[in-house]
XYZ file of C-alpha atoms in Angstrom:
451
model
C 125.865 211.595 -88.470
C 129.495 210.300 -88.540
C 131.366 210.981 -91.759
C 134.216 208.671 -92.904
C 137.487 210.272 -93.659
C 137.835 211.160 -97.412
C 140.975 209.048 -97.864
C 138.900 205.935 -97.134
C 136.935 206.375 -100.408
C 138.098 205.060 -103.756
C 136.376 204.150 -106.950
C 136.853 200.521 -106.168
C 135.335 200.609 -102.831
C 132.354 202.610 -104.017
C 131.528 200.243 -106.831
C 132.106 196.961 -104.849
C 129.899 195.464 -102.180
C 130.253 197.408 -98.895
C 132.579 195.991 -96.362
C 131.978 196.080 -92.612
C 134.883 197.531 -90.715
C 135.943 197.664 -87.017
C 136.236 201.361 -86.195
C 138.094 201.434 -82.827
C 141.820 202.141 -83.061
C 144.079 203.716 -85.569
C 145.255 203.051 -89.111
C 148.863 202.812 -88.020
C 148.596 201.282 -84.489
C 147.339 197.687 -84.239
C 144.049 197.328 -82.391
C 144.604 195.148 -79.310
C 141.027 194.197 -78.839
C 140.760 192.747 -82.374
C 143.954 190.633 -82.100
C 144.237 187.027 -81.054
C 147.210 187.669 -78.689
C 147.359 183.966 -77.538
C 147.888 182.656 -81.049
C 150.286 185.440 -81.929
C 152.356 184.801 -78.839
C 152.683 181.193 -79.666
C 153.766 181.882 -83.308
C 156.339 184.495 -82.165
C 157.916 182.305 -79.498
C 157.954 178.961 -81.227
C 161.496 178.498 -82.487
C 161.419 174.669 -82.715
C 161.879 172.774 -85.881
C 158.986 170.829 -87.198
C 159.135 167.230 -86.133
C 157.050 164.160 -86.687
C 155.902 161.935 -83.786
C 154.412 158.557 -84.734
C 152.238 158.687 -81.549
C 150.040 161.414 -83.213
C 148.095 160.687 -86.271
C 147.934 162.923 -89.328
C 144.386 164.257 -88.532
C 145.488 165.346 -85.035
C 148.759 166.967 -86.332
C 146.799 168.933 -88.966
C 144.264 170.121 -86.328
C 147.178 171.574 -84.247
C 148.632 173.234 -87.272
C 145.375 174.760 -88.317
C 144.939 176.303 -84.953
C 148.269 177.992 -85.168
C 148.162 179.180 -88.804
C 144.506 179.789 -89.522
C 142.076 182.187 -87.873
C 138.563 181.406 -86.669
C 137.249 181.753 -90.283
C 139.891 179.337 -91.773
C 141.802 182.149 -93.452
C 145.488 182.752 -92.972
C 146.208 184.227 -89.568
C 147.070 187.937 -89.329
C 149.009 188.947 -86.227
C 148.339 192.712 -86.484
C 144.818 194.116 -86.967
C 144.464 197.819 -87.797
C 141.557 200.311 -88.031
C 139.787 199.664 -91.231
C 140.636 196.018 -91.326
C 137.557 193.838 -92.271
C 135.533 192.842 -89.189
C 136.286 189.212 -88.238
C 134.193 186.767 -86.457
C 136.871 186.206 -83.797
C 135.571 184.081 -80.948
C 135.856 185.056 -77.396
C 138.420 183.914 -74.788
C 135.862 181.109 -73.831
C 136.847 179.457 -77.149
C 140.423 179.179 -75.811
C 139.125 177.056 -72.981
C 137.214 174.929 -75.380
C 140.426 174.381 -77.496
C 142.348 173.399 -74.276
C 139.736 170.758 -73.501
C 139.825 169.386 -77.072
C 143.602 169.231 -76.975
C 143.638 167.492 -73.635
C 141.238 164.906 -74.880
C 143.256 164.348 -78.020
C 146.427 163.914 -76.013
C 144.744 161.415 -73.796
C 143.511 159.463 -76.743
C 146.969 159.413 -78.256
C 148.456 158.281 -74.890
C 146.046 155.258 -74.969
C 147.635 154.115 -78.210
C 151.051 153.943 -76.797
C 152.843 150.646 -76.311
C 152.135 149.049 -72.910
C 154.948 149.561 -70.363
C 157.157 146.656 -69.480
C 158.997 145.613 -66.389
C 162.725 145.677 -66.353
C 164.408 142.400 -67.089
C 166.798 142.648 -64.215
C 167.994 144.847 -61.261
C 170.072 147.942 -61.961
C 172.075 147.263 -58.805
C 172.378 144.588 -56.121
C 173.931 145.131 -52.669
C 174.637 142.774 -49.877
C 172.638 143.158 -46.723
C 174.074 140.700 -44.207
C 172.239 140.159 -40.915
C 169.119 141.887 -42.053
C 166.261 140.827 -39.775
C 163.844 138.522 -41.525
C 160.799 139.837 -39.528
C 157.626 140.725 -41.284
C 156.440 143.118 -38.602
C 159.551 145.467 -38.539
C 160.262 148.355 -40.940
C 164.050 148.727 -41.057
C 164.696 150.534 -44.434
C 163.921 154.003 -45.684
C 165.162 156.214 -48.526
C 165.436 159.922 -47.655
C 165.043 162.974 -49.823
C 168.812 163.474 -49.467
C 169.307 160.361 -51.668
C 170.632 158.377 -48.714
C 169.255 154.900 -48.020
C 169.149 153.987 -44.339
C 169.001 150.239 -43.508
C 169.339 148.355 -40.300
C 171.544 145.171 -40.435
C 171.517 143.343 -37.211
C 172.485 145.742 -34.376
C 174.018 148.305 -36.861
C 172.419 151.072 -38.848
C 174.032 151.973 -42.139
C 173.771 154.946 -44.615
C 174.231 154.206 -48.264
C 174.653 157.302 -50.494
C 172.931 156.534 -53.824
C 174.886 159.367 -55.564
C 178.434 158.615 -54.393
C 177.789 154.960 -53.457
C 179.521 155.618 -50.166
C 178.674 153.539 -47.180
C 178.893 154.774 -43.587
C 178.001 153.271 -40.147
C 175.638 155.529 -38.092
C 175.706 153.384 -34.941
C 176.029 149.888 -33.552
C 173.614 149.073 -30.744
C 175.031 147.474 -27.662
C 173.945 144.203 -25.901
C 171.049 142.319 -27.407
C 169.344 145.519 -28.585
C 168.737 146.265 -32.238
C 166.719 148.625 -34.565
C 163.265 147.532 -35.492
C 162.115 150.676 -37.346
C 163.789 153.360 -39.391
C 162.344 156.524 -40.884
C 163.760 159.749 -42.353
C 162.230 163.170 -41.511
C 160.579 164.899 -44.424
C 163.501 167.354 -44.879
C 165.985 164.399 -44.432
C 167.921 166.268 -41.728
C 167.091 163.602 -39.156
C 166.590 159.845 -39.075
C 164.475 158.296 -36.331
C 165.102 154.743 -35.085
C 162.935 152.603 -32.868
C 164.457 149.612 -30.986
C 163.328 146.195 -29.809
C 163.640 147.310 -26.224
C 161.286 150.301 -26.674
C 163.900 153.052 -27.100
C 163.239 155.777 -29.663
C 166.047 158.023 -30.851
C 166.477 160.875 -33.305
C 169.764 161.272 -35.090
C 171.262 164.267 -36.940
C 172.134 162.945 -40.323
C 174.940 165.501 -41.010
C 176.693 165.165 -37.709
C 175.894 161.453 -37.102
C 174.986 162.205 -33.524
C 171.827 161.506 -31.457
C 169.819 164.708 -30.704
C 166.741 163.242 -28.975
C 165.642 160.251 -26.926
C 161.916 159.993 -26.901
C 160.130 157.952 -24.204
C 156.541 156.479 -23.937
C 156.577 152.869 -25.149
C 157.085 149.780 -23.157
C 157.748 147.273 -25.950
C 159.415 147.132 -29.397
C 158.663 149.972 -31.814
C 157.828 148.308 -35.048
C 156.924 151.300 -37.250
C 157.532 155.090 -37.533
C 156.106 157.885 -39.637
C 156.934 161.595 -39.871
C 154.424 164.421 -40.297
C 156.528 167.692 -40.367
C 157.813 168.019 -36.864
C 155.613 165.239 -35.460
C 157.088 161.764 -35.259
C 154.489 158.943 -34.889
C 155.481 155.682 -33.461
C 153.617 152.310 -33.252
C 154.584 149.533 -30.850
C 154.060 145.963 -29.767
C 152.479 147.564 -26.683
C 149.403 148.319 -28.989
C 149.877 152.066 -28.650
C 150.400 154.910 -31.116
C 152.188 158.021 -29.896
C 152.604 161.389 -31.575
C 155.816 163.019 -30.565
C 156.607 166.713 -31.040
C 160.446 166.498 -31.553
C 160.783 170.222 -30.786
C 159.093 170.194 -27.383
C 160.678 169.254 -24.113
C 157.587 167.185 -23.313
C 157.502 165.293 -26.515
C 154.263 163.359 -26.251
C 151.413 165.208 -27.983
C 148.820 162.451 -28.013
C 148.551 158.786 -27.374
C 145.955 156.272 -28.549
C 145.460 152.604 -27.626
C 142.761 151.280 -29.804
C 144.516 148.427 -31.644
C 144.215 145.090 -29.912
C 147.650 143.845 -31.172
C 150.979 145.188 -32.273
C 150.849 148.312 -34.473
C 153.015 147.285 -37.464
C 152.131 149.843 -40.071
C 151.761 153.694 -40.068
C 151.407 156.128 -42.950
C 150.540 159.864 -42.991
C 148.691 161.220 -45.934
C 150.431 163.640 -48.227
C 148.572 166.559 -46.817
C 149.329 165.485 -43.260
C 145.768 165.561 -42.108
C 145.086 161.765 -41.921
C 146.988 158.909 -40.457
C 146.427 155.225 -41.353
C 147.554 152.590 -38.934
C 147.602 148.793 -39.419
C 147.742 146.156 -36.702
C 148.363 142.537 -36.056
C 144.678 142.055 -35.214
C 144.066 142.593 -38.939
C 142.402 146.046 -38.496
C 143.121 149.418 -40.219
C 142.255 152.675 -38.446
C 142.203 156.028 -40.072
C 142.700 159.063 -37.756
C 142.262 162.757 -38.184
C 145.304 164.789 -37.055
C 143.476 167.071 -34.752
C 141.060 164.587 -33.252
C 143.329 161.748 -32.262
C 142.168 159.944 -29.121
C 141.350 156.280 -28.487
C 137.597 156.598 -29.120
C 137.608 159.122 -31.943
C 138.883 157.386 -35.065
C 137.509 158.297 -38.547
C 137.215 154.750 -39.852
C 137.985 151.175 -38.867
C 138.399 148.734 -41.699
C 138.061 145.038 -40.689
C 138.045 143.311 -44.041
C 141.601 141.889 -43.915
C 142.096 138.459 -42.397
C 145.719 138.853 -41.431
C 148.078 141.479 -40.067
C 148.304 144.815 -42.077
C 151.794 146.174 -42.431
C 151.655 147.551 -45.983
C 149.921 150.947 -46.239
C 150.283 153.587 -49.088
C 148.261 156.631 -49.772
C 147.507 157.284 -53.505
C 149.432 160.260 -54.899
C 146.684 161.075 -57.534
C 143.626 160.781 -55.225
C 144.069 161.817 -51.586
C 140.827 159.943 -50.664
C 142.312 156.526 -51.764
C 144.364 154.256 -49.346
C 146.068 150.990 -50.397
C 146.591 148.206 -47.880
C 148.144 144.747 -47.981
C 147.376 141.764 -45.686
C 149.628 139.018 -44.356
C 149.947 135.305 -45.117
C 146.359 134.323 -44.249
C 144.934 137.210 -46.285
C 147.262 137.852 -49.253
C 145.030 140.734 -50.610
C 145.663 144.203 -51.709
C 142.604 146.441 -50.876
C 141.794 149.975 -51.975
C 139.727 152.158 -49.555
C 137.735 155.356 -50.113
C 138.408 157.124 -46.815
C 135.929 159.963 -47.586
C 133.038 157.437 -47.734
C 134.643 154.814 -45.485
C 134.124 152.094 -48.169
C 136.171 149.299 -49.822
C 136.743 150.044 -53.458
C 138.188 146.679 -54.510
C 140.112 143.728 -53.282
C 142.752 141.755 -55.231
C 143.903 138.229 -54.227
C 147.727 138.360 -54.858
C 148.125 134.689 -53.643
C 151.018 135.711 -51.463
C 151.796 137.652 -48.212
C 151.895 141.446 -48.880
C 154.905 142.994 -47.248
C 155.142 146.370 -48.933
C 153.376 148.776 -51.371
C 154.735 151.686 -53.325
C 152.679 153.943 -55.753
C 154.234 155.029 -59.052
C 154.209 158.896 -59.210
C 154.792 158.893 -62.984
C 152.208 156.410 -64.118
C 149.012 155.119 -62.530
C 150.409 151.935 -61.018
C 151.255 150.430 -57.696
C 154.075 147.939 -56.923
C 153.724 145.257 -54.310
C 156.330 143.185 -52.523
C 155.436 139.638 -51.445
C 156.510 136.892 -49.024
C 155.122 133.523 -47.937
C 152.807 131.678 -50.312
C 151.783 128.174 -51.300
C 151.754 129.155 -54.919
C 154.422 130.289 -57.408
C 153.846 134.005 -56.604
C 155.904 133.960 -53.398
C 158.858 136.342 -52.933
C 157.755 138.415 -56.004
C 157.500 142.047 -56.870
C 154.245 142.686 -58.767
C 153.146 145.791 -60.760
C 149.481 146.612 -61.031
C 147.608 149.121 -63.135
C 145.346 151.623 -61.324
C 142.475 151.806 -61.062
C 141.665 148.564 -62.870
C 144.237 146.680 -60.710
C 145.178 144.416 -63.591
C 148.522 142.792 -63.264
C 151.318 144.176 -65.466
C 153.907 141.546 -64.508
C 156.010 140.100 -61.836
C 159.678 139.908 -60.836
C 161.059 137.077 -58.718
C 164.903 137.469 -58.158
C 164.686 137.243 -54.411
C 165.178 133.708 -53.012
C 163.475 134.700 -49.736
C 160.498 136.986 -49.023
C 160.551 140.701 -49.774
C 160.657 142.393 -46.410
C 160.606 146.031 -47.334
C 160.201 148.425 -50.225
C 161.292 152.021 -50.490
C 161.378 154.628 -53.330
C 163.969 157.056 -54.512
C 163.352 160.880 -54.090
C 162.781 161.212 -57.846
C 160.226 158.355 -57.901
C 162.108 156.436 -60.589
C 163.712 153.653 -58.584
C 162.374 151.227 -55.965
C 164.675 149.187 -53.679
C 163.566 145.907 -52.279
C 165.089 144.292 -49.215
C 164.875 140.544 -49.069
C 165.270 137.842 -46.470
C 167.963 136.419 -48.777
C 170.151 139.423 -47.364
C 170.199 141.436 -50.512
C 169.015 144.909 -51.540
C 167.902 145.085 -55.170
C 167.378 148.322 -57.088
C 164.710 148.424 -59.844
C 164.173 151.194 -62.430
C 160.567 150.163 -62.498
C 158.832 153.555 -62.207
C 160.646 155.519 -64.889
C 158.548 157.376 -67.521
C 158.670 156.028 -71.112
C 161.167 157.725 -73.492
C 159.677 160.622 -75.434
C 160.843 162.911 -78.239
C 161.769 166.002 -76.195
C 161.614 168.154 -79.320
C 158.022 167.181 -80.029
C 157.150 167.782 -76.404
C 158.670 171.180 -76.665
C 156.702 171.947 -79.750
C 153.416 170.786 -78.063
C 154.329 172.824 -74.924
C 154.729 175.989 -77.035
C 151.568 175.173 -78.993
C 149.430 174.836 -75.917
C 151.051 177.897 -74.307
C 148.844 180.108 -76.482
C 145.987 179.192 -74.169
C 147.707 180.252 -71.019
C 149.314 183.500 -72.151
C 149.129 186.230 -69.365
C 148.177 188.729 -71.992
C 144.448 189.338 -72.237
C-alpha cells in the first residue's frame, strides 16, 4: 500500500476533513494535465485596457469576465497547479468548444441589436465619362485587383488609377470599330477587350501593349469572364468560347446553346461553374469540365427579358443572383445545387448590374428603364430576406454598369448620363478597435495550440 510522505502530515490536516488530492506531478513543478492552459494563455497575453462597449449588455460582459477570472467551480482561477493541490472538477477540452458556441451565439445576438446600416447620402467621387456607349447589352467597365479601373469611352479604352488618380489611354480603335466588353484577368496583369467587329485582344497592363489576338467569333463580343488562364467570351453570334490564353491553339471549347446574344457571363469563385445569360431570357449553368452544347447543368427560363446581370453569392457558393431587362425587372436568386428558384423580387425597373457586398449580407443592384419612380437607381437589398434597405438616384440616365473595388468597400456606377459615380456603400460599420482586440484575445483561449 502506498504511503504518503511524512511532510504531508500536520495536526491540522489530521483533524480536518480529508481532502482529495491529485497525485501526478511534483510539489515544485506545475502539473500540465491539471492546468487550464487556454485560460492561462489568454490572461498572460491580454495586455489591453478594460473598455466598455455599449453594444454588449452587462450580463454578457460579466459572463466573459467570469470565464477569464473564475475556474469551472466559480473560484478564483489559479494558473499553476502543483502536486498536492486540491482535486478540481476541471472540465475537458470539449467544454472549450461549448464555450466557443455560446460566445458566437452571444456575439450574433449583440450584432442583431446594432443600428441598421444606412446608404451614403452622396457619392465620394464623380468622374466624367464622355462618349460612353449607352448600350444595355455591352459590358465596358471593370475594376482590377491592381486598383485600376478600365473603362471604354467610344473607340478609346482608358485606365484610371484609383490610388494616384492618374488617367492613361490604352488604345484608340480605328475606323468604326469600338470596344464592347472589358475584363481584367484575376491577377490584373492583363486586360481583355472584345470589339463590335468580333475581335478579341489581350493587353499587357504594365507595358500597354497587345500580347494576344484570339479568334473564333463572327459578331460583336458583348461579355467576357476570366477563370485563371481561361478567358471566356460571349457573342452576338450566340456562342460561348473558352480560350486558353497560354496555348497557340487558344480555343478549348465552344458551346452554342443560347438562341440569342450572350450578354452575361460569370464564373463562380471556385471556378468550377459558369453562368451565362442571353437575350432570349434564359440562364444556363455549366460545369467547367463538361462544357458542350448539350451538356449544361441547368437552364433557368423564369425571366421574361434579357439577362445581363449575374453575380455569385460570396457566402454561399450554391446561390446565383440574376437580373432581368425592361420587360422583366426582377432580381431572382437560384440554388444551383438543386436547380430551383429561391425567390423573385420585382424591382420595377430594368436590372443592369448586380454586386454582392462581401462585408455584410447585402446585394446592390443598378437599374435602368422603368415606368415608375425607381428608374436609374442604385438599390441595396438585405440577404436573404431581400428587403430593400434604400435607393440612390443621382444618375439622370440609366445605370449601365457596376463594378467593385478590390477591397470590397466601394462600388462605381457608370451611367448613360456620361458619368462615373463612386459609392462607399459596402464599408463595414465603425467599431471600437480596442474592444475588438479584447474580444479577440478573450476568444483566443479556445484556439490555443497548447493542449
